[in-house]
Coordinates of N, CA, C and O in Angstrom, one line a residue:
X1 N -14.7 -122.7 24.9 CA -15.1 -122.3 23.5 C -13.8 -121.9 22.7 O -13.1 -121.0 23.0
X2 N -13.5 -122.6 21.7 CA -12.3 -122.4 20.9 C -12.6 -121.3 19.8 O -13.6 -121.3 19.1
X3 N -11.8 -120.3 19.7 CA -11.9 -119.2 18.7 C -10.5 -119.0 18.1 O -9.5 -118.9 18.7
X4 N -10.5 -118.9 16.8 CA -9.4 -118.6 16.0 C -9.6 -117.3 15.2 O -10.7 -117.1 14.6
X5 N -8.6 -116.4 15.3 CA -8.8 -115.1 14.6 C -7.5 -114.7 13.8 O -6.5 -114.5 14.4
X6 N -7.7 -114.7 12.5 CA -6.6 -114.4 11.6 C -6.4 -112.9 11.5 O -7.3 -112.1 11.5
X7 N -5.1 -112.4 11.2 CA -4.8 -111.1 10.9 C -3.6 -111.0 10.1 O -2.9 -112.0 10.0
X8 N -3.4 -109.8 9.5 CA -2.0 -109.7 8.8 C -2.2 -109.7 7.3 O -1.2 -109.5 6.6
X9 N -3.3 -110.0 6.7 CA -3.5 -110.0 5.3 C -3.4 -108.6 4.7 O -3.4 -107.6 5.5
X10 N -3.3 -108.5 3.4 CA -3.3 -107.2 2.7 C -2.9 -107.4 1.3 O -2.9 -108.5 0.8
X11 N -2.5 -106.3 0.7 CA -2.1 -106.2 -0.7 C -0.5 -106.0 -0.7 O 0.0 -105.1 0.0
X12 N 0.1 -106.7 -1.6 CA 1.6 -106.6 -1.7 C 2.0 -106.8 -3.2 O 1.3 -107.5 -3.8
X13 N 3.1 -106.2 -3.5 CA 3.6 -106.5 -4.9 C 4.4 -107.8 -4.9 O 4.9 -108.3 -3.9
X14 N 4.4 -108.4 -6.2 CA 5.2 -109.7 -6.3 C 6.7 -109.5 -5.8 O 7.3 -108.4 -6.0
X15 N 7.1 -110.5 -5.0 CA 8.4 -110.5 -4.4 C 8.4 -109.9 -3.0 O 9.3 -110.0 -2.2
X16 N 7.2 -109.4 -2.6 CA 7.1 -108.9 -1.2 C 6.8 -109.9 -0.2 O 6.8 -111.1 -0.5
X17 N 6.6 -109.5 1.0 CA 6.4 -110.3 2.2 C 5.1 -109.9 3.0 O 4.8 -108.8 3.0
X18 N 4.6 -110.9 3.7 CA 3.5 -110.6 4.6 C 3.7 -111.6 5.8 O 4.1 -112.7 5.6
X19 N 3.2 -111.2 6.9 CA 3.2 -112.0 8.0 C 1.7 -112.2 8.6 O 1.1 -111.2 9.0
X20 N 1.2 -113.4 8.5 CA -0.1 -113.7 9.0 C 0.0 -114.2 10.4 O 0.9 -115.0 10.8
X21 N -1.0 -113.8 11.3 CA -1.1 -114.2 12.6 C -2.4 -114.9 12.8 O -3.4 -114.5 12.2
X22 N -2.5 -115.9 13.7 CA -3.7 -116.6 14.1 C -3.8 -116.6 15.6 O -3.1 -117.6 16.2
X23 N -4.5 -115.7 16.2 CA -4.6 -115.9 17.7 C -5.7 -116.9 18.0 O -6.7 -117.0 17.3
X24 N -5.4 -117.5 19.2 CA -6.4 -118.5 19.5 C -6.7 -118.5 21.0 O -5.9 -118.1 21.8
X25 N -8.0 -118.9 21.3 CA -8.4 -119.0 22.7 C -9.0 -120.4 22.9 O -9.6 -120.9 22.0
X26 N -8.8 -121.0 24.0 CA -9.5 -122.2 24.3 C -8.7 -123.5 23.9 O -9.3 -124.6 24.0
X27 N -7.5 -123.3 23.3 CA -6.8 -124.5 22.7 C -5.7 -125.0 23.6 O -4.9 -124.1 24.1
X28 N -5.6 -126.2 23.9 CA -4.5 -126.8 24.5 C -3.5 -127.1 23.3 O -3.7 -126.8 22.2
X29 N -2.4 -127.8 23.6 CA -1.4 -128.2 22.6 C -2.1 -129.0 21.6 O -2.8 -130.0 21.9
X30 N -2.0 -128.7 20.3 CA -2.8 -129.4 19.2 C -2.1 -129.2 17.9 O -1.1 -128.4 17.7
X31 N -2.6 -129.9 16.9 CA -2.2 -129.7 15.5 C -2.8 -128.4 14.9 O -4.1 -128.3 15.1
X32 N -2.1 -127.6 14.3 CA -2.6 -126.4 13.7 C -2.0 -126.2 12.2 O -1.0 -126.8 12.0
X33 N -2.7 -125.6 11.4 CA -2.3 -125.4 10.0 C -2.8 -124.1 9.4 O -3.7 -123.5 9.9
X34 N -2.2 -123.8 8.3 CA -2.6 -122.7 7.5 C -3.1 -123.3 6.1 O -2.5 -124.2 5.6
X35 N -4.3 -122.8 5.6 CA -4.8 -123.2 4.4 C -5.1 -121.9 3.6 O -5.1 -120.8 4.1
X36 N -5.4 -122.0 2.3 CA -5.8 -120.9 1.5 C -6.9 -121.4 0.5 O -6.8 -122.5 0.2
X37 N -7.6 -120.4 0.1 CA -8.7 -120.8 -0.9 C -8.9 -119.7 -1.8 O -9.1 -118.5 -1.5
X38 N -9.0 -120.1 -3.1 CA -9.4 -119.2 -4.2 C -10.9 -119.5 -4.6 O -11.2 -120.7 -4.6
X39 N -11.7 -118.5 -4.9 CA -13.1 -118.8 -5.2 C -13.2 -119.9 -6.3 O -12.5 -119.7 -7.3
X40 N -14.0 -120.9 -6.1 CA -14.2 -121.9 -7.2 C -13.2 -123.0 -7.1 O -13.2 -124.0 -7.9
X41 N -12.3 -122.9 -6.1 CA -11.3 -124.0 -5.9 C -11.4 -124.6 -4.6 O -11.9 -124.0 -3.6
X42 N -10.8 -125.7 -4.4 CA -10.8 -126.4 -3.0 C -9.8 -125.7 -2.2 O -8.8 -125.0 -2.6
X43 N -10.0 -125.8 -0.9 CA -9.1 -125.3 0.2 C -7.8 -126.1 0.1 O -7.8 -127.2 0.1
X44 N -6.6 -125.3 0.0 CA -5.3 -126.0 0.0 C -4.5 -125.9 1.2 O -4.3 -124.7 1.7
X45 N -4.1 -127.0 1.7 CA -3.3 -127.0 2.9 C -1.8 -126.5 2.6 O -1.3 -127.0 1.6
X46 N -1.3 -125.6 3.4 CA 0.0 -125.0 3.0 C 1.0 -125.4 4.0 O 2.2 -125.7 3.6
X47 N 0.8 -125.5 5.3 CA 1.8 -125.7 6.3 C 1.1 -126.1 7.6 O 0.0 -125.6 7.9
X48 N 1.7 -127.0 8.4 CA 1.2 -127.4 9.6 C 2.3 -127.6 10.6 O 3.5 -127.8 10.3
X49 N 1.9 -127.6 11.9 CA 2.8 -128.0 13.0 C 1.9 -128.5 14.2 O 0.7 -128.3 14.2
X50 N 2.7 -129.1 15.2 CA 2.1 -129.4 16.4 C 2.5 -128.2 17.4 O 3.7 -128.0 17.5
X51 N 1.6 -127.6 18.1 CA 2.0 -126.4 18.9 C 2.8 -126.8 20.1 O 3.5 -125.9 20.7
X52 N 3.0 -128.1 20.4 CA 3.8 -128.5 21.4 C 5.2 -128.8 21.0 O 6.1 -129.2 21.8
X53 N 5.5 -128.6 19.7 CA 6.9 -128.8 19.1 C 6.9 -130.0 18.2 O 6.0 -130.9 18.3
X54 N 7.9 -130.1 17.5 CA 8.1 -131.2 16.5 C 8.3 -130.7 15.1 O 8.4 -129.5 14.9
X55 N 8.2 -131.6 14.1 CA 8.5 -131.2 12.7 C 7.3 -130.3 12.1 O 6.2 -130.4 12.6
X56 N 7.7 -129.5 11.1 CA 6.7 -128.8 10.5 C 6.6 -129.3 9.1 O 7.6 -129.9 8.5
X57 N 5.4 -129.2 8.5 CA 5.2 -129.7 7.1 C 4.8 -128.6 6.2 O 4.0 -127.7 6.6
X58 N 5.1 -128.7 4.9 CA 4.9 -127.7 3.9 C 4.4 -128.3 2.7 O 4.9 -129.4 2.2
X59 N 3.5 -127.7 2.0 CA 3.1 -128.0 0.6 C 4.2 -127.6 -0.3 O 5.0 -126.6 0.0
X60 N 4.4 -128.3 -1.4 CA 5.5 -128.0 -2.4 C 5.3 -126.6 -2.9 O 6.3 -125.9 -3.2
X61 N 4.1 -126.1 -3.0 CA 3.9 -124.8 -3.6 C 4.4 -123.6 -2.8 O 4.6 -122.5 -3.3
X62 N 4.7 -123.9 -1.5 CA 5.2 -122.8 -0.6 C 6.5 -123.1 0.0 O 7.0 -122.2 0.7
X63 N 7.0 -124.4 -0.2 CA 8.2 -124.7 0.5 C 9.4 -123.8 0.1 O 9.6 -123.5 -1.1
X64 N 10.1 -123.4 1.1 CA 11.2 -122.5 0.9 C 10.8 -121.0 0.8 O 11.7 -120.1 0.9
X65 N 9.5 -120.8 0.8 CA 9.1 -119.3 0.8 C 8.3 -119.0 2.0 O 8.3 -117.8 2.5
X66 N 7.5 -119.9 2.5 CA 6.7 -119.7 3.7 C 7.2 -120.4 4.9 O 7.8 -121.6 4.7
X67 N 7.1 -119.9 6.1 CA 7.5 -120.4 7.3 C 6.4 -120.4 8.3 O 5.9 -119.3 8.7
X68 N 6.0 -121.6 8.9 CA 5.0 -121.6 9.9 C 5.7 -121.8 11.3 O 6.8 -122.4 11.4
X69 N 5.2 -121.0 12.2 CA 5.7 -121.1 13.6 C 4.6 -120.8 14.6 O 3.5 -120.5 14.3
X70 N 4.9 -121.1 15.8 CA 3.9 -120.9 17.0 C 4.6 -120.2 18.1 O 5.6 -120.6 18.6
X71 N 4.0 -119.0 18.4 CA 4.5 -118.2 19.5 C 3.8 -118.6 20.7 O 2.7 -118.3 21.0
X72 N 4.5 -119.4 21.6 CA 3.8 -119.9 22.9 C 3.5 -118.8 23.8 O 2.4 -118.9 24.4
X73 N 4.3 -117.8 23.9 CA 3.9 -116.6 24.8 C 2.6 -115.9 24.4 O 1.8 -115.5 25.3
X74 N 2.4 -115.8 23.1 CA 1.2 -115.1 22.6 C 0.1 -116.0 22.2 O -0.9 -115.5 21.8
X75 N 0.4 -117.3 22.3 CA -0.6 -118.4 21.9 C -1.1 -118.1 20.5 O -2.3 -118.1 20.2
X76 N -0.1 -117.8 19.5 CA -0.4 -117.3 18.2 C 0.3 -118.2 17.2 O 1.5 -118.3 17.2
X77 N -0.4 -118.6 16.2 CA 0.1 -119.3 15.0 C 0.6 -118.2 14.0 O -0.2 -117.3 13.7
X78 N 1.7 -118.4 13.4 CA 2.2 -117.4 12.5 C 2.6 -118.0 11.1 O 3.1 -119.2 11.1
X79 N 2.3 -117.3 10.1 CA 2.8 -117.7 8.8 C 3.6 -116.6 8.1 O 2.9 -115.6 7.7
X80 N 4.9 -116.7 8.0 CA 5.7 -115.7 7.4 C 5.8 -116.1 5.9 O 6.3 -117.2 5.5
X81 N 5.4 -115.2 5.0 CA 5.3 -115.4 3.6 C 6.3 -114.5 2.9 O 6.1 -113.3 3.0
X82 N 7.3 -115.1 2.3 CA 8.3 -114.3 1.5 C 8.2 -114.6 0.1 O 7.7 -115.6 -0.4
X83 N 8.8 -113.7 -0.8 CA 8.8 -113.9 -2.2 C 7.5 -114.3 -2.7 O 7.3 -115.2 -3.5
X84 N 6.5 -113.4 -2.4 CA 5.2 -113.8 -2.8 C 4.9 -113.6 -4.3 O 5.5 -112.7 -4.9
X85 N 4.0 -114.4 -4.8 CA 3.8 -114.4 -6.2 C 2.3 -114.1 -6.4 O 1.5 -114.3 -5.5
X86 N 1.9 -113.8 -7.7 CA 0.5 -113.5 -8.0 C -0.4 -114.7 -7.6 O -1.5 -114.5 -7.2
X87 N 0.2 -115.9 -7.8 CA -0.7 -117.1 -7.6 C -0.9 -117.4 -6.1 O -1.6 -118.3 -5.8
X88 N -0.2 -116.6 -5.3 CA -0.5 -116.7 -3.8 C -1.8 -116.0 -3.4 O -2.2 -116.0 -2.3
X89 N -2.3 -115.2 -4.3 CA -3.5 -114.4 -4.0 C -4.6 -115.4 -3.6 O -5.0 -116.3 -4.4
X90 N -5.2 -115.2 -2.4 CA -6.3 -116.1 -1.9 C -6.7 -115.6 -0.6 O -6.1 -114.7 0.0
X91 N -7.7 -116.2 -0.1 CA -8.2 -116.1 1.3 C -7.4 -117.1 2.1 O -7.4 -118.2 1.8
X92 N -6.7 -116.6 3.2 CA -5.9 -117.5 4.0 C -6.6 -117.8 5.4 O -7.1 -116.8 6.0
X93 N -6.7 -119.1 5.8 CA -7.3 -119.5 6.9 C -6.3 -120.3 7.9 O -5.4 -121.0 7.3
X94 N -6.5 -120.1 9.2 CA -5.9 -121.0 10.1 C -6.9 -122.0 10.6 O -8.1 -121.8 10.5
X95 N -6.3 -123.2 11.0 CA -7.2 -124.2 11.4 C -6.6 -125.0 12.5 O -5.4 -125.0 12.7
X96 N -7.5 -125.7 13.4 CA -7.0 -126.4 14.5 C -7.6 -127.8 14.5 O -8.8 -127.9 14.1
X97 N -6.9 -128.8 14.9 CA -7.4 -130.2 14.9 C -7.3 -130.6 16.3 O -6.2 -130.8 16.8
X98 N -8.4 -130.8 17.0 CA -8.3 -131.3 18.4 C -8.8 -132.8 18.6 O -8.9 -133.2 19.6
X99 N -9.0 -133.4 17.4 CA -9.5 -134.8 17.4 C -8.4 -135.7 16.9 O -8.6 -136.9 16.8
X100 N -7.2 -135.2 16.7 CA -6.0 -136.1 16.3 C -6.2 -136.6 14.9 O -5.6 -137.7 14.5
X101 N -6.9 -136.0 14.1 CA -7.1 -136.4 12.6 C -6.0 -135.9 11.6 O -5.9 -136.4 10.5
X102 N -5.3 -134.9 12.0 CA -4.3 -134.3 11.1 C -3.0 -135.1 11.3 O -2.2 -134.7 12.1
X103 N -2.8 -136.1 10.5 CA -1.6 -136.9 10.6 C -0.6 -136.5 9.5 O -0.9 -135.6 8.7
X104 N 0.5 -137.3 9.4 CA 1.5 -137.0 8.4 C 0.8 -137.1 7.0 O 1.2 -136.4 6.0
X105 N -0.1 -138.0 6.9 CA -0.7 -138.3 5.5 C -2.0 -137.4 5.3 O -2.4 -137.2 4.2
X106 N -2.6 -136.8 6.4 CA -3.9 -136.2 6.2 C -3.8 -134.6 6.5 O -4.9 -134.0 6.4
X107 N -2.6 -134.1 6.9 CA -2.6 -132.7 7.4 C -3.1 -131.7 6.3 O -3.5 -130.6 6.6
X108 N -3.0 -132.0 5.0 CA -3.5 -131.1 4.0 C -5.0 -131.2 3.7 O -5.4 -130.4 2.9
X109 N -5.6 -132.1 4.4 CA -7.1 -132.3 4.1 C -7.9 -131.3 5.1 O -7.9 -131.4 6.3
X110 N -8.8 -130.5 4.5 CA -9.6 -129.7 5.4 C -10.4 -130.5 6.4 O -10.7 -130.0 7.5
X111 N -10.9 -131.7 6.0 CA -11.6 -132.5 6.8 C -11.0 -133.0 8.1 O -11.6 -133.4 9.1
X112 N -9.6 -132.8 8.1 CA -8.9 -133.3 9.4 C -9.0 -132.2 10.5 O -8.6 -132.4 11.6
X113 N -9.5 -131.0 10.2 CA -9.6 -129.9 11.2 C -11.0 -129.7 11.6 O -11.9 -129.6 10.8
X114 N -11.2 -129.4 12.9 CA -12.5 -129.1 13.4 C -12.8 -127.7 13.8 O -13.9 -127.4 14.2
X115 N -11.7 -126.8 13.8 CA -11.9 -125.4 14.1 C -11.3 -124.6 13.1 O -10.1 -124.9 12.6
X116 N -11.9 -123.5 12.6 CA -11.4 -122.6 11.5 C -11.6 -121.1 12.0 O -12.6 -120.8 12.6
X117 N -10.6 -120.3 11.5 CA -10.9 -119.0 11.6 C -11.7 -118.4 10.4 O -12.1 -119.2 9.5
X118 N -12.0 -117.1 10.4 CA -12.8 -116.6 9.4 C -12.0 -116.2 8.1 O -12.6 -115.9 7.1
X119 N -10.8 -116.1 8.2 CA -9.9 -115.9 7.0 C -9.4 -114.5 6.9 O -10.0 -113.6 7.5
X120 N -8.3 -114.3 6.2 CA -7.7 -113.0 5.9 C -7.3 -113.0 4.5 O -6.6 -114.0 4.0
X121 N -7.6 -111.9 3.7 CA -7.4 -111.9 2.3 C -5.9 -111.4 2.0 O -5.4 -110.5 2.7
X122 N -5.3 -112.1 1.1 CA -3.9 -111.7 0.7 C -4.0 -111.6 -0.9 O -4.6 -112.4 -1.6
X123 N -3.5 -110.4 -1.3 CA -3.6 -110.1 -2.7 C -2.2 -109.7 -3.1 O -1.6 -108.8 -2.6
X124 N -1.7 -110.4 -4.1 CA -0.3 -110.0 -4.7 C -0.5 -109.6 -6.1 O -0.9 -110.4 -7.0
X125 N -0.2 -108.4 -6.3 CA -0.3 -107.8 -7.7 C 0.6 -106.6 -7.8 O 0.9 -105.9 -6.9
X126 N 0.9 -106.3 -9.1 CA 1.7 -105.1 -9.3 C 0.8 -103.9 -9.8 O 1.3 -102.8 -10.1

């Protein structure tokens, strides 16, 4: 049984940093990603990687500010978020694709992922 559990969300002032973690159980090497969602809007793909290694992909909205990584020892997906802006306020989710649907062209699509965490709230305000 695959389970994903996010942590690390919270409130921060603009320009601040947060580090999100997504612990997982039951997953072999696979594609994983971070998404975020604001009420009334579609879920937005932010960053992705293959936990066995390889290139990482970023949405333009977070490129240069967010870094995705995978801690093999802890079996944890990490999103380091720097220089946070008010528009980064959202619920953040980690996701895993065990069906091979998250490709270079589709990694930003929620439909490419078959496992999701419950989310962690990030609020950026002064």
